[in-house]
Short mmCIF file of N, CA and C in Angstrom, two decimals:
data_model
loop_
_atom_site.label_atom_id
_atom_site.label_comp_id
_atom_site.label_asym_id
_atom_site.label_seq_id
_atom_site.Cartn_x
_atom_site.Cartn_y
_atom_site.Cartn_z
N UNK A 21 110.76 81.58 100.52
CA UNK A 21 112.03 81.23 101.11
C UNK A 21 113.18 81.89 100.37
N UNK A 22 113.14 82.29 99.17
CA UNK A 22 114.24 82.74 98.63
C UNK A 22 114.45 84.42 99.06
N UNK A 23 113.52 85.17 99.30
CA UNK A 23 113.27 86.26 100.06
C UNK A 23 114.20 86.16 101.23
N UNK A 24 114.45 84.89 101.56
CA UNK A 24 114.96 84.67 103.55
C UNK A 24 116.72 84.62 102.86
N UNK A 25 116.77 83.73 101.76
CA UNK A 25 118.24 83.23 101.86
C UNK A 25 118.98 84.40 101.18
N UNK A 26 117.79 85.55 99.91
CA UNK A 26 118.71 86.76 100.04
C UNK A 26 119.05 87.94 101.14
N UNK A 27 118.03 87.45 102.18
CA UNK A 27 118.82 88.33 103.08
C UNK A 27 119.85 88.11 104.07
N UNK A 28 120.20 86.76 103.87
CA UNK A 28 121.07 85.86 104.96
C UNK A 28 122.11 86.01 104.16
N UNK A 29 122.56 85.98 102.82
CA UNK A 29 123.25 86.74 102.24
C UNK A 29 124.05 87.56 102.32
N UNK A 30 123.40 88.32 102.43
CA UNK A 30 123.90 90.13 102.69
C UNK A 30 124.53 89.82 104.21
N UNK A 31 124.74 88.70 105.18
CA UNK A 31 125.79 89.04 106.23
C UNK A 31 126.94 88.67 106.11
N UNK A 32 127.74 88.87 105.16
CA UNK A 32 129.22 88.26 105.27
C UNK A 32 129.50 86.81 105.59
N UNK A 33 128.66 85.88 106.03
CA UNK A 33 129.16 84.60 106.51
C UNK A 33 128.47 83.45 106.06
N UNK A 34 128.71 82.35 106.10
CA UNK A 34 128.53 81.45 105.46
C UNK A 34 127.05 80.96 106.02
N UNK A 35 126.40 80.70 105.81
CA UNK A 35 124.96 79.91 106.37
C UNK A 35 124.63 78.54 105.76
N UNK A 36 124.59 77.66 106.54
CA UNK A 36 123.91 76.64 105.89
C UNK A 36 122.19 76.52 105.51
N UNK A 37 121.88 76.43 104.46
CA UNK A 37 120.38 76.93 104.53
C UNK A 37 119.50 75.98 104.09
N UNK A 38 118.99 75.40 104.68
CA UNK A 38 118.05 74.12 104.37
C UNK A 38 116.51 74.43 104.58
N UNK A 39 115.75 74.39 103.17
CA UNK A 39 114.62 74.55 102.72
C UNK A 39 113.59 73.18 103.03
N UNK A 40 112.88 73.27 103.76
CA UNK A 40 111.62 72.17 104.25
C UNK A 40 110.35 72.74 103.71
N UNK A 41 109.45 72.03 102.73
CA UNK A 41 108.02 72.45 102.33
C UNK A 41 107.64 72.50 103.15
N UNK A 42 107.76 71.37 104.27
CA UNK A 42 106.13 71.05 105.21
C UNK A 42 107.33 70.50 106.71
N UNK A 43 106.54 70.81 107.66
CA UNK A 43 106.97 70.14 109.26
C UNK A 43 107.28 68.88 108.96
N UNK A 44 106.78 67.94 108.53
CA UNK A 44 106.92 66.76 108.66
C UNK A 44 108.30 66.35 107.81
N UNK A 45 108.36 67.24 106.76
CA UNK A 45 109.98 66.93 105.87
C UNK A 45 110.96 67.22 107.21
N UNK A 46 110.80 68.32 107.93
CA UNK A 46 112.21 69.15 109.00
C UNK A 46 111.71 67.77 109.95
N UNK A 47 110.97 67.19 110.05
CA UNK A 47 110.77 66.46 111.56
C UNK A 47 111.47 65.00 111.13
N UNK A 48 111.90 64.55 109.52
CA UNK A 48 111.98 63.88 109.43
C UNK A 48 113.52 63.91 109.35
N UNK A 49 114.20 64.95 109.29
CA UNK A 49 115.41 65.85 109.26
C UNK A 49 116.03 66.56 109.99
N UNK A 50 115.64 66.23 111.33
CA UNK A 50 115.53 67.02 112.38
C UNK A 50 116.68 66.23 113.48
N UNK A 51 117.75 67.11 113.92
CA UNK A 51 118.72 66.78 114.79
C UNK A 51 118.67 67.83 115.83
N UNK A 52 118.53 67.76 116.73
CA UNK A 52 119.07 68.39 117.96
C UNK A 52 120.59 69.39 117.85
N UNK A 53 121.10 68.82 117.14
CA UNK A 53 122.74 69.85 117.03
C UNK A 53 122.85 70.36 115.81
N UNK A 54 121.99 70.35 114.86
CA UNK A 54 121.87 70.55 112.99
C UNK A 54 121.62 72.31 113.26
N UNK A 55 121.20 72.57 113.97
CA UNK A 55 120.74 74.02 113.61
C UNK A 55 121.00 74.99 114.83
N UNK A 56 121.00 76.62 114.45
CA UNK A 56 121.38 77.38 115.53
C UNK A 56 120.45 78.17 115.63
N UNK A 57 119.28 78.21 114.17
CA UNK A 57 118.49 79.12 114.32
C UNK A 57 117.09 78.48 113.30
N UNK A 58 116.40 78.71 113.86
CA UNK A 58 114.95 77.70 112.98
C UNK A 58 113.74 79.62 112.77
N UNK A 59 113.62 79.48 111.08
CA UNK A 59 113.06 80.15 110.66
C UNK A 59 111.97 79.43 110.68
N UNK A 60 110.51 79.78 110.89
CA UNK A 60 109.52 78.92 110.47
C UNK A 60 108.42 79.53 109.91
N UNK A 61 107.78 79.24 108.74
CA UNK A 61 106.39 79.67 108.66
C UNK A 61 105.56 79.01 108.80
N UNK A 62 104.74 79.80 110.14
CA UNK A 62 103.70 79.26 110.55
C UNK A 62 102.44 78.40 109.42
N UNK A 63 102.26 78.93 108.55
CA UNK A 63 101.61 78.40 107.20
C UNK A 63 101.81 76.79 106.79
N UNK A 64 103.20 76.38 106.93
CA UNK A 64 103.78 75.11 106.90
C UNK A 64 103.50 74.13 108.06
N UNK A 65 102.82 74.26 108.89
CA UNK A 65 102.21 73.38 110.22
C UNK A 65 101.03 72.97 109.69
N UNK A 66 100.16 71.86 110.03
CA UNK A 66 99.46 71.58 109.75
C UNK A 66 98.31 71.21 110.78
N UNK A 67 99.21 70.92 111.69
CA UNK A 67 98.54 71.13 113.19
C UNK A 67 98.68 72.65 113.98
N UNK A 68 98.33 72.45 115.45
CA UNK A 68 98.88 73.82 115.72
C UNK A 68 99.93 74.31 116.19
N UNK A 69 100.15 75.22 115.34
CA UNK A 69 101.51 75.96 115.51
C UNK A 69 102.13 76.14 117.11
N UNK A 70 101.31 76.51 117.88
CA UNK A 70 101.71 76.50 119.27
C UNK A 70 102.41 74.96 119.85
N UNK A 71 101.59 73.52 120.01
CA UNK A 71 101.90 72.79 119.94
C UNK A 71 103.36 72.04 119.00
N UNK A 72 103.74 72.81 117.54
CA UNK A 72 104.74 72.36 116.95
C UNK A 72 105.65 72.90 117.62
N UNK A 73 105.38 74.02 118.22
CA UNK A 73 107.32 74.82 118.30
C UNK A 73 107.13 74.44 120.11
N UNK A 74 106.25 74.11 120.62
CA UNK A 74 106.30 73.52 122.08
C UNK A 74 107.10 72.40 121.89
N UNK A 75 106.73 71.37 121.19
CA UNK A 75 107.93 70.17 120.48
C UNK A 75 108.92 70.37 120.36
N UNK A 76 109.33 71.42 119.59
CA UNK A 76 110.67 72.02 119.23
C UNK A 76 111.53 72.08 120.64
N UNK A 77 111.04 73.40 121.22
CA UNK A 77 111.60 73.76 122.31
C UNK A 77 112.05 72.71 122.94
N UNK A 78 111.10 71.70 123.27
CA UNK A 78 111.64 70.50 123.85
C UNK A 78 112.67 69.59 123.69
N UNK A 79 112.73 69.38 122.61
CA UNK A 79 114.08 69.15 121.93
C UNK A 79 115.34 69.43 121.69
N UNK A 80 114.98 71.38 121.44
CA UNK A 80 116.24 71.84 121.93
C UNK A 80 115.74 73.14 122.31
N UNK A 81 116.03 73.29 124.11
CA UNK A 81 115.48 74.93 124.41
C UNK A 81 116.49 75.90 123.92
N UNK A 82 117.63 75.57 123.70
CA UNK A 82 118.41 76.79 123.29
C UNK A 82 118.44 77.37 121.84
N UNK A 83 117.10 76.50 120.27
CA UNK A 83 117.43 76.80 119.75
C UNK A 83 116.57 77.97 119.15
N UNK A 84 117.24 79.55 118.70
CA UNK A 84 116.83 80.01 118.55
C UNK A 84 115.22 80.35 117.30
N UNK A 85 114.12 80.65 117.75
CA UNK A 85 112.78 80.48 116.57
C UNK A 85 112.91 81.83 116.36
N UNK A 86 112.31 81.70 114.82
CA UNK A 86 111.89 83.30 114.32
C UNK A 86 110.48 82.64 113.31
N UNK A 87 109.15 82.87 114.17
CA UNK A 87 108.14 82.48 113.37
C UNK A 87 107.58 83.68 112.05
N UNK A 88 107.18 83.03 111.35
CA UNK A 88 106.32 84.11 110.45
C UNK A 88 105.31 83.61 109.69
N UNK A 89 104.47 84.95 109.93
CA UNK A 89 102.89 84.60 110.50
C UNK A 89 102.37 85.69 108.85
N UNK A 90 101.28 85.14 108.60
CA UNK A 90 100.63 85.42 107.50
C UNK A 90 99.72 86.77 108.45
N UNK A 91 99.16 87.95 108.26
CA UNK A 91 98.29 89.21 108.77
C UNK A 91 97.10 88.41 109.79
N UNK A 92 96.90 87.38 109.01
CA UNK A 92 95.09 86.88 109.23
C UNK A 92 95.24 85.53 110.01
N UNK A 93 96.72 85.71 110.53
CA UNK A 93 96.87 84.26 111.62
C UNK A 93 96.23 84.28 113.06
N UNK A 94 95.85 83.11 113.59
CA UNK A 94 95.06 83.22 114.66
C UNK A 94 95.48 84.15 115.87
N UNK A 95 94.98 85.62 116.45
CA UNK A 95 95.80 86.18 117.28
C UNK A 95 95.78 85.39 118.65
N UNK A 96 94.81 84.59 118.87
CA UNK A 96 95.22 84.40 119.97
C UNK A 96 96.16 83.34 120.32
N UNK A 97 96.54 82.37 119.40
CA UNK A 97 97.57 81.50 119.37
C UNK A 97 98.76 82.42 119.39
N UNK A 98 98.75 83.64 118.19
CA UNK A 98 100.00 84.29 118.43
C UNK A 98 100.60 84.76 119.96
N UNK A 99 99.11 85.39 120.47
CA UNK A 99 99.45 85.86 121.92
C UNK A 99 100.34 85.00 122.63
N UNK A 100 99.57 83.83 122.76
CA UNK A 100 99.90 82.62 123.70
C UNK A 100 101.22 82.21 123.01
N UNK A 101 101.74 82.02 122.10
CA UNK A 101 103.07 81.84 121.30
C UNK A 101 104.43 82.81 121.97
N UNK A 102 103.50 84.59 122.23
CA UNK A 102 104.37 85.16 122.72
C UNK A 102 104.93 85.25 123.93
N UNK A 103 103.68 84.77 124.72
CA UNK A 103 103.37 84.82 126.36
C UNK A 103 104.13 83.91 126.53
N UNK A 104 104.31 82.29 125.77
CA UNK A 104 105.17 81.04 126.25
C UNK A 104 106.41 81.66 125.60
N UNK A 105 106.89 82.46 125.29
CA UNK A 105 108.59 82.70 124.75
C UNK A 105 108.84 81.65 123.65
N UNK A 106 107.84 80.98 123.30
CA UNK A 106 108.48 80.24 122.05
C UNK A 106 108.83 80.20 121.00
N UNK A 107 109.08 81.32 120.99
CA UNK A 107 109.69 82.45 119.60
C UNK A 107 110.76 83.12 120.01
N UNK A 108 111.39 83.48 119.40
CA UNK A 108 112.49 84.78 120.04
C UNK A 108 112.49 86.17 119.18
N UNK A 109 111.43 85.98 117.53
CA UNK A 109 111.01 86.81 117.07
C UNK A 109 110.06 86.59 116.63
N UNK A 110 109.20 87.28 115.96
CA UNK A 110 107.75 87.37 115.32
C UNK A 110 107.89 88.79 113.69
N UNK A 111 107.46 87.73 112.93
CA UNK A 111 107.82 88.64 111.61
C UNK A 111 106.09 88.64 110.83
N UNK A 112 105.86 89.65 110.36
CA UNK A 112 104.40 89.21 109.93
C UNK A 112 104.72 89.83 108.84
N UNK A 113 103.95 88.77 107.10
CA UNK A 113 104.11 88.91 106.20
C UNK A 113 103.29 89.97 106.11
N UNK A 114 103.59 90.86 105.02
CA UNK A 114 104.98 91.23 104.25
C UNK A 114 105.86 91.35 105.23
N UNK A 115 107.08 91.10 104.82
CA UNK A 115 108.73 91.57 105.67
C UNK A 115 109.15 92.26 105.17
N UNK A 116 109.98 93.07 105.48
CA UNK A 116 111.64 93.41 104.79
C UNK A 116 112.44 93.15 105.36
N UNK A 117 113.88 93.20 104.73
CA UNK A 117 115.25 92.67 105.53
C UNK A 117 115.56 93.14 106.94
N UNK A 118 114.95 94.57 106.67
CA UNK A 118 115.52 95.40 107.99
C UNK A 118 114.32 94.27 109.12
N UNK A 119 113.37 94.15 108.89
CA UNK A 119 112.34 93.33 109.93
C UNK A 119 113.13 91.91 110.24
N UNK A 120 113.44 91.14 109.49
CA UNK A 120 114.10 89.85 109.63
C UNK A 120 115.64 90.12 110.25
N UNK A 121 116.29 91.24 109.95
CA UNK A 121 117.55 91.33 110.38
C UNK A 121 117.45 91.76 112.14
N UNK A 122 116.46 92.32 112.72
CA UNK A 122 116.67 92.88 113.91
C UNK A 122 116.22 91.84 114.80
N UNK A 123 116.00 90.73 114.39
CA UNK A 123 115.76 89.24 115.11
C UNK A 123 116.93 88.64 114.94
N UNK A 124 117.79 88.53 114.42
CA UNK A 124 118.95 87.52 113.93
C UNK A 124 120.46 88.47 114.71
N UNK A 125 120.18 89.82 115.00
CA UNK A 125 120.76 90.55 115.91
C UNK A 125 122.43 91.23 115.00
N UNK A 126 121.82 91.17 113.88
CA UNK A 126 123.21 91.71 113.02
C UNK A 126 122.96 92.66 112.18
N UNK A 127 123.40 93.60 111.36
CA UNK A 127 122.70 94.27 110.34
C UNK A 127 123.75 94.05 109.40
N UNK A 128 122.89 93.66 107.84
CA UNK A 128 123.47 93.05 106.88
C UNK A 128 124.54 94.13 106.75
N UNK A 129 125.53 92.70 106.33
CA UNK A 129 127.23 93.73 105.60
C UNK A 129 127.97 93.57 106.84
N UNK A 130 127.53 93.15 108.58
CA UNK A 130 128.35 93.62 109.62
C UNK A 130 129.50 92.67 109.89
N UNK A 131 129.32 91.49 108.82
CA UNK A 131 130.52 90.71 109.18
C UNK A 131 129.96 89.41 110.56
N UNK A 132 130.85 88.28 110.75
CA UNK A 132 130.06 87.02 111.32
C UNK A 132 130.29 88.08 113.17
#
């Protein structure tokens, strides 16, 4: 996670950045109007990932997901993850900034 908040960083604007170990801490923390953009690693579910961010969505369809997926994650959940739009990006570990930045639709330094 600290990988994520130095690159959120580098955009000129303020972010609120709230760190969850596990689903069940964010579910227990979880508002409908708290967030504009939900980073998630898939790794942190404990059930299946498809089913968690189907929840999500439900809750709030407008809020934007950016999952990230370990190399050796199940592809066909990923498929079906991509096929339902319940992502709006897909990052597979390793990242770099430039990978995380072209989901978030800004390139660091560009100002809010």
């Amino acid at each position: 996670m600290q990988s994520i908040k130095w690159i959120l960083k580098d955009f000129n604007k303020d972010y609120k950045i709230t760190t969850f170990r596990s689903t069940v801490n964010f579910e227990n923390e979880y508002s409908p109007d708290a967030w504009d953009l939900l980073i998630l690693d898939s790794t942190l579910s404990h059930d299946s990932i498809t089913a968690y961010l189907e929840g999500i969505k439900d809750k709030k369809p407008g809020l934007k997901t950016i999952l990230i997926v370990p190399p050796i994650e199940n592809k066909e959940e990923i498929i079906a993850i991509i096929k339902e739009k319940l992502v709006q990006g897909l990052v597979i570990k390793p990242f770099t900034a430039e990978v995380l930045c072209k989901y978030l639709d800004k390139n660091p330094g560009s100002g809010p």
